[in-house]
Amino acid sequence: MFIYTIVNIGSEKLLKEEVSIKYPHLKFAYSRPGFITFKDTNENFDINTKLDLIFARTYGLCIGKFTKENALIEIENYKNTKVHKFSYINENTSGEKAKINETILDFIELKEDEIWLGIKKIKNNSWKFPFGNPNIILPEESPSRAYLKISEAFSLVDFELKGQTVLELGSAPGGASYSMIQKGLKVYGVDNAEMADIVTSNSLFHHLKAPMQKIRDENIPRPCEVLVSDVNVMPSLILAQLKRFMSLRPGIKHVFYTLKIGDKISIKEVLSHVNTFKKFGFKEIIATQLPSNKSEILLYGKK
């Protein structure tokens, strides 16, 4: 049997390396940019099998490759199954957001008259949208693309905490802050750089204009339930600061950390950062590559 995976274009090598480390019985079979299949040599995989893959936005049991005409005939056998359609040719998608434990038939157009069909069951904290992409639109007025990253992250974990307070490290120029205040969250942005006027003019935003290392207990709001970090410095420095802020505010229950991976980082290095998150004592951890970014990984921890 074969497994299909959807991966960010440009991250195929990282996914192959990750699979070889975690699931050596899955052997590489076929690939196109953004799409990879693996053969399960153990013949144990089914739609209920959960794989812990950072670089696969979605995966499932591969039904096979078809012409478009034959694919349309084949899906008639799945009349009671919700269908997600998406195309690598024009990036068009169709299909409703799925629910946990719902069975989905993926209709994947790789190229002209080459359709792949696959079936999967939606697991907890997995992408519930066609193509593993919520297709969030970046508003023209947003100060940066960080708007997309935090919006996608919240979408993945179904995060709805209107009225709660966020401490955001590396907030400038304000893309993520703008997304969060639109959702009704109170945001305290930590950054020595200037913030965009569209953010600072909103009463839900407060600028702590200083390096994060200089933020002390008296600067941090009470209560504080959410910690967000999108800072381009050494991961060891950021992780130390995350630990410090969580010790200062034990009420922080959700941490969203963007790990910059660049072009040279290895899977083993990424997994070491995931293990550090485990040592923080989170009950739930998600590590995934967001649809909008090729050079970063989201680490989410929930107490």
PDB file of C-alpha atoms in Angstrom:
ATOM      1  CA  MET A   1       0.000   0.000   0.000  1.00  0.00           C
ATOM      2  CA  PHE A   2       1.062   3.579  -0.606  1.00  0.00           C
ATOM      3  CA  ILE A   3       0.775   6.788   1.415  1.00  0.00           C
ATOM      4  CA  TYR A   4       0.442  10.230  -0.164  1.00  0.00           C
ATOM      5  CA  THR A   5       1.705  13.417   1.456  1.00  0.00           C
ATOM      6  CA  ILE A   6       1.264  17.113   0.702  1.00  0.00           C
ATOM      7  CA  VAL A   7       4.335  19.209   1.460  1.00  0.00           C
ATOM      8  CA  ASN A   8       5.321  22.845   0.971  1.00  0.00           C
ATOM      9  CA  ILE A   9       7.115  23.164  -2.363  1.00  0.00           C
ATOM     10  CA  GLY A  10      10.803  23.397  -1.544  1.00  0.00           C
ATOM     11  CA  SER A  11      10.581  21.226   1.590  1.00  0.00           C
ATOM     12  CA  GLU A  12      10.392  17.818  -0.122  1.00  0.00           C
ATOM     13  CA  LYS A  13      13.940  16.879   0.921  1.00  0.00           C
ATOM     14  CA  LEU A  14      13.187  17.699   4.552  1.00  0.00           C
ATOM     15  CA  LEU A  15      10.065  15.533   4.515  1.00  0.00           C
ATOM     16  CA  LYS A  16      11.954  12.599   3.000  1.00  0.00           C
ATOM     17  CA  GLU A  17      14.632  12.932   5.696  1.00  0.00           C
ATOM     18  CA  GLU A  18      12.000  13.152   8.420  1.00  0.00           C
ATOM     19  CA  VAL A  19      10.215  10.023   7.170  1.00  0.00           C
ATOM     20  CA  SER A  20      13.501   8.085   6.941  1.00  0.00           C
ATOM     21  CA  ILE A  21      14.247   8.896  10.604  1.00  0.00           C
ATOM     22  CA  LYS A  22      10.788   8.379  12.120  1.00  0.00           C
ATOM     23  CA  TYR A  23       9.316   5.723   9.830  1.00  0.00           C
ATOM     24  CA  PRO A  24      12.109   3.789   8.060  1.00  0.00           C
ATOM     25  CA  HIS A  25       9.575   1.200   6.855  1.00  0.00           C
ATOM     26  CA  LEU A  26       8.062   3.894   4.605  1.00  0.00           C
ATOM     27  CA  LYS A  27      10.067   3.868   1.395  1.00  0.00           C
ATOM     28  CA  PHE A  28      10.069   6.761  -1.068  1.00  0.00           C
ATOM     29  CA  ALA A  29       8.047   5.933  -4.179  1.00  0.00           C
ATOM     30  CA  TYR A  30       7.047   8.920  -6.329  1.00  0.00           C
ATOM     31  CA  SER A  31       7.240  12.685  -6.166  1.00  0.00           C
ATOM     32  CA  ARG A  32       6.308  15.893  -7.872  1.00  0.00           C
ATOM     33  CA  PRO A  33       6.953  19.331  -6.365  1.00  0.00           C
ATOM     34  CA  GLY A  34       4.713  19.492  -3.288  1.00  0.00           C
ATOM     35  CA  PHE A  35       3.546  15.861  -3.516  1.00  0.00           C
ATOM     36  CA  ILE A  36       5.330  12.694  -2.348  1.00  0.00           C
ATOM     37  CA  THR A  37       4.201   9.091  -2.004  1.00  0.00           C
ATOM     38  CA  PHE A  38       5.758   6.365   0.131  1.00  0.00           C
ATOM     39  CA  LYS A  39       5.327   2.594   0.098  1.00  0.00           C
ATOM     40  CA  ASP A  40       4.484   1.032   3.456  1.00  0.00           C
ATOM     41  CA  THR A  41       6.631  -2.097   3.510  1.00  0.00           C
ATOM     42  CA  ASN A  42       4.938  -3.241   6.733  1.00  0.00           C
ATOM     43  CA  GLU A  43       1.498  -3.052   5.123  1.00  0.00           C
ATOM     44  CA  ASN A  44       0.043  -1.689   8.385  1.00  0.00           C
ATOM     45  CA  PHE A  45      -1.088   1.790   7.370  1.00  0.00           C
ATOM     46  CA  ASP A  46      -4.789   2.587   7.167  1.00  0.00           C
ATOM     47  CA  ILE A  47      -6.816   5.790   7.385  1.00  0.00           C
ATOM     48  CA  ASN A  48      -6.830   5.611  11.192  1.00  0.00           C
ATOM     49  CA  THR A  49      -3.014   5.572  11.394  1.00  0.00           C
ATOM     50  CA  LYS A  50      -1.562   8.774  12.797  1.00  0.00           C
ATOM     51  CA  LEU A  51       1.859   9.885  11.562  1.00  0.00           C
ATOM     52  CA  ASP A  52       3.885  12.483  13.432  1.00  0.00           C
ATOM     53  CA  LEU A  53       5.200  14.484  10.478  1.00  0.00           C
ATOM     54  CA  ILE A  54       6.266  18.120  10.723  1.00  0.00           C
ATOM     55  CA  PHE A  55       6.688  18.683   6.992  1.00  0.00           C
ATOM     56  CA  ALA A  56       3.536  16.959   5.706  1.00  0.00           C
ATOM     57  CA  ARG A  57       0.574  19.323   5.734  1.00  0.00           C
ATOM     58  CA  THR A  58      -1.683  16.357   5.118  1.00  0.00           C
ATOM     59  CA  TYR A  59      -1.360  12.647   4.350  1.00  0.00           C
ATOM     60  CA  GLY A  60      -3.489   9.597   3.790  1.00  0.00           C
ATOM     61  CA  LEU A  61      -3.952   6.254   2.092  1.00  0.00           C
ATOM     62  CA  CYS A  62      -3.278   6.507  -1.634  1.00  0.00           C
ATOM     63  CA  ILE A  63      -6.010   5.088  -3.866  1.00  0.00           C
ATOM     64  CA  GLY A  64      -4.046   5.593  -7.071  1.00  0.00           C
ATOM     65  CA  LYS A  65      -3.326   7.681 -10.158  1.00  0.00           C
ATOM     66  CA  PHE A  66      -6.109   8.329 -12.701  1.00  0.00           C
ATOM     67  CA  THR A  67      -7.001  10.308 -15.749  1.00  0.00           C
ATOM     68  CA  LYS A  68      -9.508  13.025 -14.942  1.00  0.00           C
ATOM     69  CA  GLU A  69     -12.322  11.045 -16.576  1.00  0.00           C
ATOM     70  CA  ASN A  70     -11.534   7.881 -14.639  1.00  0.00           C
ATOM     71  CA  ALA A  71     -11.064   9.805 -11.398  1.00  0.00           C
ATOM     72  CA  LEU A  72     -14.569  11.249 -11.696  1.00  0.00           C
ATOM     73  CA  ILE A  73     -15.902   7.734 -12.217  1.00  0.00           C
ATOM     74  CA  GLU A  74     -13.930   6.405  -9.236  1.00  0.00           C
ATOM     75  CA  ILE A  75     -15.237   9.004  -6.773  1.00  0.00           C
ATOM     76  CA  GLU A  76     -18.765   7.766  -7.457  1.00  0.00           C
ATOM     77  CA  ASN A  77     -17.753   4.873  -5.182  1.00  0.00           C
ATOM     78  CA  TYR A  78     -17.388   7.374  -2.330  1.00  0.00           C
ATOM     79  CA  LYS A  79     -20.785   9.109  -2.483  1.00  0.00           C
ATOM     80  CA  ASN A  80     -21.089   9.413   1.299  1.00  0.00           C
ATOM     81  CA  THR A  81     -17.575  10.803   1.729  1.00  0.00           C
ATOM     82  CA  LYS A  82     -16.744  14.525   1.771  1.00  0.00           C
ATOM     83  CA  VAL A  83     -14.460  15.435  -1.147  1.00  0.00           C
ATOM     84  CA  HIS A  84     -11.621  17.953  -1.046  1.00  0.00           C
ATOM     85  CA  LYS A  85     -10.408  18.985  -4.498  1.00  0.00           C
ATOM     86  CA  PHE A  86      -7.240  20.936  -5.177  1.00  0.00           C
ATOM     87  CA  SER A  87      -5.008  21.611  -8.157  1.00  0.00           C
ATOM     88  CA  TYR A  88      -1.270  22.136  -8.441  1.00  0.00           C
ATOM     89  CA  ILE A  89      -1.880  23.697 -11.858  1.00  0.00           C
ATOM     90  CA  ASN A  90      -3.898  26.741 -10.787  1.00  0.00           C
ATOM     91  CA  GLU A  91      -4.029  26.288  -6.964  1.00  0.00           C
ATOM     92  CA  ASN A  92      -7.846  26.181  -7.052  1.00  0.00           C
ATOM     93  CA  THR A  93      -9.473  24.359  -4.147  1.00  0.00           C
ATOM     94  CA  SER A  94     -12.983  23.266  -3.276  1.00  0.00           C
ATOM     95  CA  GLY A  95     -14.595  21.514  -0.345  1.00  0.00           C
ATOM     96  CA  GLU A  96     -15.915  22.343   3.103  1.00  0.00           C
ATOM     97  CA  LYS A  97     -13.831  22.468   6.268  1.00  0.00           C
ATOM     98  CA  ALA A  98     -13.686  18.986   7.763  1.00  0.00           C
ATOM     99  CA  LYS A  99     -14.432  17.888  11.309  1.00  0.00           C
ATOM    100  CA  ILE A 100     -12.380  15.730  13.653  1.00  0.00           C
ATOM    101  CA  ASN A 101     -12.705  12.001  12.779  1.00  0.00           C
ATOM    102  CA  GLU A 102     -14.419  12.801   9.472  1.00  0.00           C
ATOM    103  CA  THR A 103     -13.328  10.778   6.437  1.00  0.00           C
ATOM    104  CA  ILE A 104     -12.140  12.845   3.472  1.00  0.00           C
ATOM    105  CA  LEU A 105     -11.475  11.888  -0.148  1.00  0.00           C
ATOM    106  CA  ASP A 106      -8.666  14.012  -1.595  1.00  0.00           C
ATOM    107  CA  PHE A 107      -8.918  14.717  -5.342  1.00  0.00           C
ATOM    108  CA  ILE A 108      -5.435  15.958  -6.275  1.00  0.00           C
ATOM    109  CA  GLU A 109      -4.755  17.412  -9.732  1.00  0.00           C
ATOM    110  CA  LEU A 110      -0.985  17.221 -10.174  1.00  0.00           C
ATOM    111  CA  LYS A 111      -0.853  18.149 -13.838  1.00  0.00           C
ATOM    112  CA  GLU A 112      -3.065  18.076 -16.895  1.00  0.00           C
ATOM    113  CA  ASP A 113      -5.035  14.812 -16.872  1.00  0.00           C
ATOM    114  CA  GLU A 114      -3.040  13.383 -13.936  1.00  0.00           C
ATOM    115  CA  ILE A 115      -5.271  12.976 -10.903  1.00  0.00           C
ATOM    116  CA  TRP A 116      -4.336  11.248  -7.664  1.00  0.00           C
ATOM    117  CA  LEU A 117      -7.005  10.095  -5.256  1.00  0.00           C
ATOM    118  CA  GLY A 118      -6.434   9.452  -1.575  1.00  0.00           C
ATOM    119  CA  ILE A 119      -8.511   8.904   1.514  1.00  0.00           C
ATOM    120  CA  LYS A 120      -7.810  10.034   5.062  1.00  0.00           C
ATOM    121  CA  LYS A 121      -9.426  10.590   8.451  1.00  0.00           C
ATOM    122  CA  ILE A 122      -9.072  14.005  10.070  1.00  0.00           C
ATOM    123  CA  LYS A 123      -7.052  13.766  13.266  1.00  0.00           C
ATOM    124  CA  ASN A 124      -6.994  16.184  16.156  1.00  0.00           C
ATOM    125  CA  ASN A 125      -4.838  19.264  15.467  1.00  0.00           C
ATOM    126  CA  SER A 126      -4.469  18.512  11.762  1.00  0.00           C
ATOM    127  CA  TRP A 127      -5.336  20.770   8.830  1.00  0.00           C
ATOM    128  CA  LYS A 128      -9.049  20.473   8.122  1.00  0.00           C
ATOM    129  CA  PHE A 129      -9.080  22.361   4.812  1.00  0.00           C
ATOM    130  CA  PRO A 130      -8.578  21.268   1.187  1.00  0.00           C
ATOM    131  CA  PHE A 131      -4.856  21.173   0.325  1.00  0.00           C
ATOM    132  CA  GLY A 132      -4.089  21.472   4.038  1.00  0.00           C
ATOM    133  CA  ASN A 133      -4.428  25.216   3.590  1.00  0.00           C
ATOM    134  CA  PRO A 134      -7.021  27.551   5.157  1.00  0.00           C
ATOM    135  CA  ASN A 135      -6.296  30.028   2.326  1.00  0.00           C
ATOM    136  CA  ILE A 136      -6.188  33.078   4.567  1.00  0.00           C
ATOM    137  CA  ILE A 137      -5.938  36.318   2.589  1.00  0.00           C
ATOM    138  CA  LEU A 138      -3.349  38.898   3.612  1.00  0.00           C
ATOM    139  CA  PRO A 139      -5.140  42.260   4.000  1.00  0.00           C
ATOM    140  CA  GLU A 140      -3.573  45.098   2.036  1.00  0.00           C
ATOM    141  CA  GLU A 141      -3.302  47.176   5.193  1.00  0.00           C
ATOM    142  CA  SER A 142      -1.460  44.488   7.173  1.00  0.00           C
ATOM    143  CA  PRO A 143       2.010  45.666   8.256  1.00  0.00           C
ATOM    144  CA  SER A 144       3.639  42.325   7.364  1.00  0.00           C
ATOM    145  CA  ARG A 145       3.131  38.691   6.354  1.00  0.00           C
ATOM    146  CA  ALA A 146       3.317  37.699  10.007  1.00  0.00           C
ATOM    147  CA  TYR A 147      -0.453  38.237   9.832  1.00  0.00           C
ATOM    148  CA  LEU A 148      -0.696  35.022   7.792  1.00  0.00           C
ATOM    149  CA  LYS A 149       1.508  32.982  10.096  1.00  0.00           C
ATOM    150  CA  ILE A 150      -0.396  33.660  13.304  1.00  0.00           C
ATOM    151  CA  SER A 151      -3.772  33.440  11.545  1.00  0.00           C
ATOM    152  CA  GLU A 152      -2.852  30.020  10.134  1.00  0.00           C
ATOM    153  CA  ALA A 153      -1.531  28.897  13.513  1.00  0.00           C
ATOM    154  CA  PHE A 154      -4.756  29.884  15.263  1.00  0.00           C
ATOM    155  CA  SER A 155      -6.759  28.158  12.528  1.00  0.00           C
ATOM    156  CA  LEU A 156      -4.818  24.919  12.979  1.00  0.00           C
ATOM    157  CA  VAL A 157      -5.496  24.666  16.710  1.00  0.00           C
ATOM    158  CA  ASP A 158      -9.010  26.208  16.536  1.00  0.00           C
ATOM    159  CA  PHE A 159      -7.792  28.935  18.863  1.00  0.00           C
ATOM    160  CA  GLU A 160     -10.626  31.224  19.973  1.00  0.00           C
ATOM    161  CA  LEU A 161      -9.836  33.186  23.137  1.00  0.00           C
ATOM    162  CA  LYS A 162     -11.398  36.594  22.615  1.00  0.00           C
ATOM    163  CA  GLY A 163     -10.656  38.952  25.478  1.00  0.00           C
ATOM    164  CA  GLN A 164      -7.537  37.160  26.694  1.00  0.00           C
ATOM    165  CA  THR A 165      -4.081  38.740  26.841  1.00  0.00           C
ATOM    166  CA  VAL A 166      -1.073  37.974  24.629  1.00  0.00           C
ATOM    167  CA  LEU A 167       2.594  38.761  25.200  1.00  0.00           C
ATOM    168  CA  GLU A 168       4.166  38.907  21.731  1.00  0.00           C
ATOM    169  CA  LEU A 169       7.945  38.800  21.357  1.00  0.00           C
ATOM    170  CA  GLY A 170       9.279  40.383  18.170  1.00  0.00           C
ATOM    171  CA  SER A 171       6.083  42.224  17.331  1.00  0.00           C
ATOM    172  CA  ALA A 172       7.367  44.877  14.866  1.00  0.00           C
ATOM    173  CA  PRO A 173       6.140  46.010  12.439  1.00  0.00           C
ATOM    174  CA  GLY A 174       2.857  44.451  13.563  1.00  0.00           C
ATOM    175  CA  GLY A 175       1.434  41.878  11.155  1.00  0.00           C
ATOM    176  CA  ALA A 176       0.693  39.273  13.824  1.00  0.00           C
ATOM    177  CA  SER A 177      -0.421  41.943  16.292  1.00  0.00           C
ATOM    178  CA  TYR A 178      -2.881  43.258  13.734  1.00  0.00           C
ATOM    179  CA  SER A 179      -4.360  39.788  13.222  1.00  0.00           C
ATOM    180  CA  MET A 180      -4.726  39.184  16.949  1.00  0.00           C
ATOM    181  CA  ILE A 181      -6.323  42.516  17.853  1.00  0.00           C
ATOM    182  CA  GLN A 182      -8.798  41.952  15.029  1.00  0.00           C
ATOM    183  CA  LYS A 183      -9.755  38.750  16.838  1.00  0.00           C
ATOM    184  CA  GLY A 184     -10.383  40.689  20.045  1.00  0.00           C
ATOM    185  CA  LEU A 185      -7.181  39.716  21.868  1.00  0.00           C
ATOM    186  CA  LYS A 186      -5.277  42.206  24.027  1.00  0.00           C
ATOM    187  CA  VAL A 187      -1.703  42.314  22.747  1.00  0.00           C
ATOM    188  CA  TYR A 188       1.410  43.525  24.530  1.00  0.00           C
ATOM    189  CA  GLY A 189       4.044  43.730  21.791  1.00  0.00           C
ATOM    190  CA  VAL A 190       7.704  43.488  22.806  1.00  0.00           C
ATOM    191  CA  ASP A 191      10.056  45.021  20.241  1.00  0.00           C
ATOM    192  CA  ASN A 192      12.656  47.767  20.222  1.00  0.00           C
ATOM    193  CA  ALA A 193      11.599  48.697  16.668  1.00  0.00           C
ATOM    194  CA  GLU A 194       8.664  50.885  15.687  1.00  0.00           C
ATOM    195  CA  MET A 195       5.185  49.497  15.229  1.00  0.00           C
ATOM    196  CA  ALA A 196       2.799  50.385  12.404  1.00  0.00           C
ATOM    197  CA  ASP A 197       0.267  53.129  13.147  1.00  0.00           C
ATOM    198  CA  ILE A 198      -2.664  50.831  12.305  1.00  0.00           C
ATOM    199  CA  VAL A 199      -1.622  48.705  15.292  1.00  0.00           C
ATOM    200  CA  THR A 200      -0.607  51.361  17.828  1.00  0.00           C
ATOM    201  CA  SER A 201      -3.822  53.320  17.215  1.00  0.00           C
ATOM    202  CA  ASN A 202      -5.883  50.372  18.476  1.00  0.00           C
ATOM    203  CA  SER A 203      -6.671  50.388  22.208  1.00  0.00           C
ATOM    204  CA  LEU A 204      -6.164  46.615  22.394  1.00  0.00           C
ATOM    205  CA  PHE A 205      -2.450  47.010  21.630  1.00  0.00           C
ATOM    206  CA  HIS A 206       0.274  48.115  24.038  1.00  0.00           C
ATOM    207  CA  HIS A 207       3.869  48.585  22.886  1.00  0.00           C
ATOM    208  CA  LEU A 208       6.659  47.515  25.242  1.00  0.00           C
ATOM    209  CA  LYS A 209       9.442  49.253  23.346  1.00  0.00           C
ATOM    210  CA  ALA A 210      12.482  47.382  24.611  1.00  0.00           C
ATOM    211  CA  PRO A 211      14.531  44.251  23.882  1.00  0.00           C
ATOM    212  CA  MET A 212      12.840  41.157  25.298  1.00  0.00           C
ATOM    213  CA  GLN A 213      15.826  40.541  27.608  1.00  0.00           C
ATOM    214  CA  LYS A 214      15.007  43.788  29.434  1.00  0.00           C
ATOM    215  CA  ILE A 215      11.341  43.019  30.044  1.00  0.00           C
ATOM    216  CA  ARG A 216      10.813  42.380  33.728  1.00  0.00           C
ATOM    217  CA  ASP A 217       7.991  41.076  35.863  1.00  0.00           C
ATOM    218  CA  GLU A 218       6.513  44.538  36.412  1.00  0.00           C
ATOM    219  CA  ASN A 219       6.270  45.102  32.627  1.00  0.00           C
ATOM    220  CA  ILE A 220       4.217  41.992  31.919  1.00  0.00           C
ATOM    221  CA  PRO A 221       0.414  42.249  32.103  1.00  0.00           C
ATOM    222  CA  ARG A 222      -1.642  40.316  34.629  1.00  0.00           C
ATOM    223  CA  PRO A 223      -3.284  38.048  33.697  1.00  0.00           C
ATOM    224  CA  CYS A 224      -1.388  36.804  30.641  1.00  0.00           C
ATOM    225  CA  GLU A 225      -2.613  33.625  28.977  1.00  0.00           C
ATOM    226  CA  VAL A 226      -0.830  33.514  25.611  1.00  0.00           C
ATOM    227  CA  LEU A 227       2.830  33.838  24.558  1.00  0.00           C
ATOM    228  CA  VAL A 228       3.737  34.422  20.900  1.00  0.00           C
ATOM    229  CA  SER A 229       7.311  34.577  19.584  1.00  0.00           C
ATOM    230  CA  ASP A 230       8.482  35.405  16.069  1.00  0.00           C
ATOM    231  CA  VAL A 231      12.063  36.595  16.568  1.00  0.00           C
ATOM    232  CA  ASN A 232      14.960  36.030  14.184  1.00  0.00           C
ATOM    233  CA  VAL A 233      17.728  35.201  16.675  1.00  0.00           C
ATOM    234  CA  MET A 234      19.400  31.995  17.834  1.00  0.00           C
ATOM    235  CA  PRO A 235      16.796  29.419  18.947  1.00  0.00           C
ATOM    236  CA  SER A 236      18.660  28.783  22.215  1.00  0.00           C
ATOM    237  CA  LEU A 237      18.231  32.447  23.179  1.00  0.00           C
ATOM    238  CA  ILE A 238      14.526  32.455  22.336  1.00  0.00           C
ATOM    239  CA  LEU A 239      13.816  29.196  24.153  1.00  0.00           C
ATOM    240  CA  ALA A 240      15.517  30.565  27.263  1.00  0.00           C
ATOM    241  CA  GLN A 241      13.311  33.661  27.097  1.00  0.00           C
ATOM    242  CA  LEU A 242      10.159  31.588  26.584  1.00  0.00           C
ATOM    243  CA  LYS A 243      11.041  29.589  29.678  1.00  0.00           C
ATOM    244  CA  ARG A 244      11.667  32.786  31.652  1.00  0.00           C
ATOM    245  CA  PHE A 245       8.375  34.395  30.685  1.00  0.00           C
ATOM    246  CA  MET A 246       6.426  31.222  31.458  1.00  0.00           C
ATOM    247  CA  SER A 247       8.027  31.108  34.903  1.00  0.00           C
ATOM    248  CA  LEU A 248       7.081  34.751  35.502  1.00  0.00           C
ATOM    249  CA  ARG A 249       3.509  34.116  34.340  1.00  0.00           C
ATOM    250  CA  PRO A 250       2.466  30.532  35.145  1.00  0.00           C
ATOM    251  CA  GLY A 251      -0.970  31.471  33.814  1.00  0.00           C
ATOM    252  CA  ILE A 252       0.376  31.307  30.258  1.00  0.00           C
ATOM    253  CA  LYS A 253      -1.438  28.299  28.780  1.00  0.00           C
ATOM    254  CA  HIS A 254      -0.648  28.660  25.071  1.00  0.00           C
ATOM    255  CA  VAL A 255       2.723  29.258  23.410  1.00  0.00           C
ATOM    256  CA  PHE A 256       3.153  29.890  19.673  1.00  0.00           C
ATOM    257  CA  TYR A 257       6.831  29.863  18.671  1.00  0.00           C
ATOM    258  CA  THR A 258       8.111  30.334  15.131  1.00  0.00           C
ATOM    259  CA  LEU A 259      11.385  28.460  14.584  1.00  0.00           C
ATOM    260  CA  LYS A 260      13.493  29.807  11.711  1.00  0.00           C
ATOM    261  CA  ILE A 261      14.980  26.850   9.832  1.00  0.00           C
ATOM    262  CA  GLY A 262      16.638  28.458   6.793  1.00  0.00           C
ATOM    263  CA  ASP A 263      18.261  26.194   4.208  1.00  0.00           C
ATOM    264  CA  LYS A 264      20.859  24.306   6.265  1.00  0.00           C
ATOM    265  CA  ILE A 265      19.073  23.031   9.371  1.00  0.00           C
ATOM    266  CA  SER A 266      18.736  19.262   9.762  1.00  0.00           C
ATOM    267  CA  ILE A 267      15.697  17.312  10.875  1.00  0.00           C
ATOM    268  CA  LYS A 268      17.582  16.180  13.978  1.00  0.00           C
ATOM    269  CA  GLU A 269      18.105  19.817  14.973  1.00  0.00           C
ATOM    270  CA  VAL A 270      14.399  20.521  14.502  1.00  0.00           C
ATOM    271  CA  LEU A 271      13.503  17.483  16.619  1.00  0.00           C
ATOM    272  CA  SER A 272      15.827  18.695  19.374  1.00  0.00           C
ATOM    273  CA  HIS A 273      13.776  21.900  19.628  1.00  0.00           C
ATOM    274  CA  VAL A 274      10.589  19.847  19.791  1.00  0.00           C
ATOM    275  CA  ASN A 275      12.134  17.884  22.667  1.00  0.00           C
ATOM    276  CA  THR A 276      12.903  21.161  24.453  1.00  0.00           C
ATOM    277  CA  PHE A 277       9.214  22.031  24.194  1.00  0.00           C
ATOM    278  CA  LYS A 278       8.413  18.649  25.740  1.00  0.00           C
ATOM    279  CA  LYS A 279      10.683  19.481  28.672  1.00  0.00           C
ATOM    280  CA  PHE A 280       8.645  22.651  29.246  1.00  0.00           C
ATOM    281  CA  GLY A 281       5.855  20.343  30.400  1.00  0.00           C
ATOM    282  CA  PHE A 282       3.207  21.013  27.765  1.00  0.00           C
ATOM    283  CA  LYS A 283       0.346  18.521  27.696  1.00  0.00           C
ATOM    284  CA  GLU A 284      -0.079  19.059  23.962  1.00  0.00           C
ATOM    285  CA  ILE A 285       2.568  19.934  21.351  1.00  0.00           C
ATOM    286  CA  ILE A 286       2.195  20.566  17.635  1.00  0.00           C
ATOM    287  CA  ALA A 287       5.137  21.037  15.269  1.00  0.00           C
ATOM    288  CA  THR A 288       4.262  21.842  11.684  1.00  0.00           C
ATOM    289  CA  GLN A 289       5.286  23.868   8.675  1.00  0.00           C
ATOM    290  CA  LEU A 290       2.687  26.521   7.938  1.00  0.00           C
ATOM    291  CA  PRO A 291       1.270  26.719   4.398  1.00  0.00           C
ATOM    292  CA  SER A 292       2.462  30.305   3.846  1.00  0.00           C
ATOM    293  CA  ASN A 293       6.116  29.804   4.751  1.00  0.00           C
ATOM    294  CA  LYS A 294       8.954  27.582   3.546  1.00  0.00           C
ATOM    295  CA  SER A 295      11.678  28.616   5.992  1.00  0.00           C
ATOM    296  CA  GLU A 296       9.891  28.405   9.341  1.00  0.00           C
ATOM    297  CA  ILE A 297       8.194  25.877  11.592  1.00  0.00           C
ATOM    298  CA  LEU A 298       5.450  26.543  14.090  1.00  0.00           C
ATOM    299  CA  LEU A 299       5.888  25.003  17.520  1.00  0.00           C
ATOM    300  CA  TYR A 300       2.718  25.191  19.599  1.00  0.00           C
ATOM    301  CA  GLY A 301       2.532  24.160  23.203  1.00  0.00           C
ATOM    302  CA  LYS A 302      -0.586  23.953  25.376  1.00  0.00           C
ATOM    303  CA  LYS A 303      -0.582  23.403  29.134  1.00  0.00           C
TER     304      LYS A 303
END
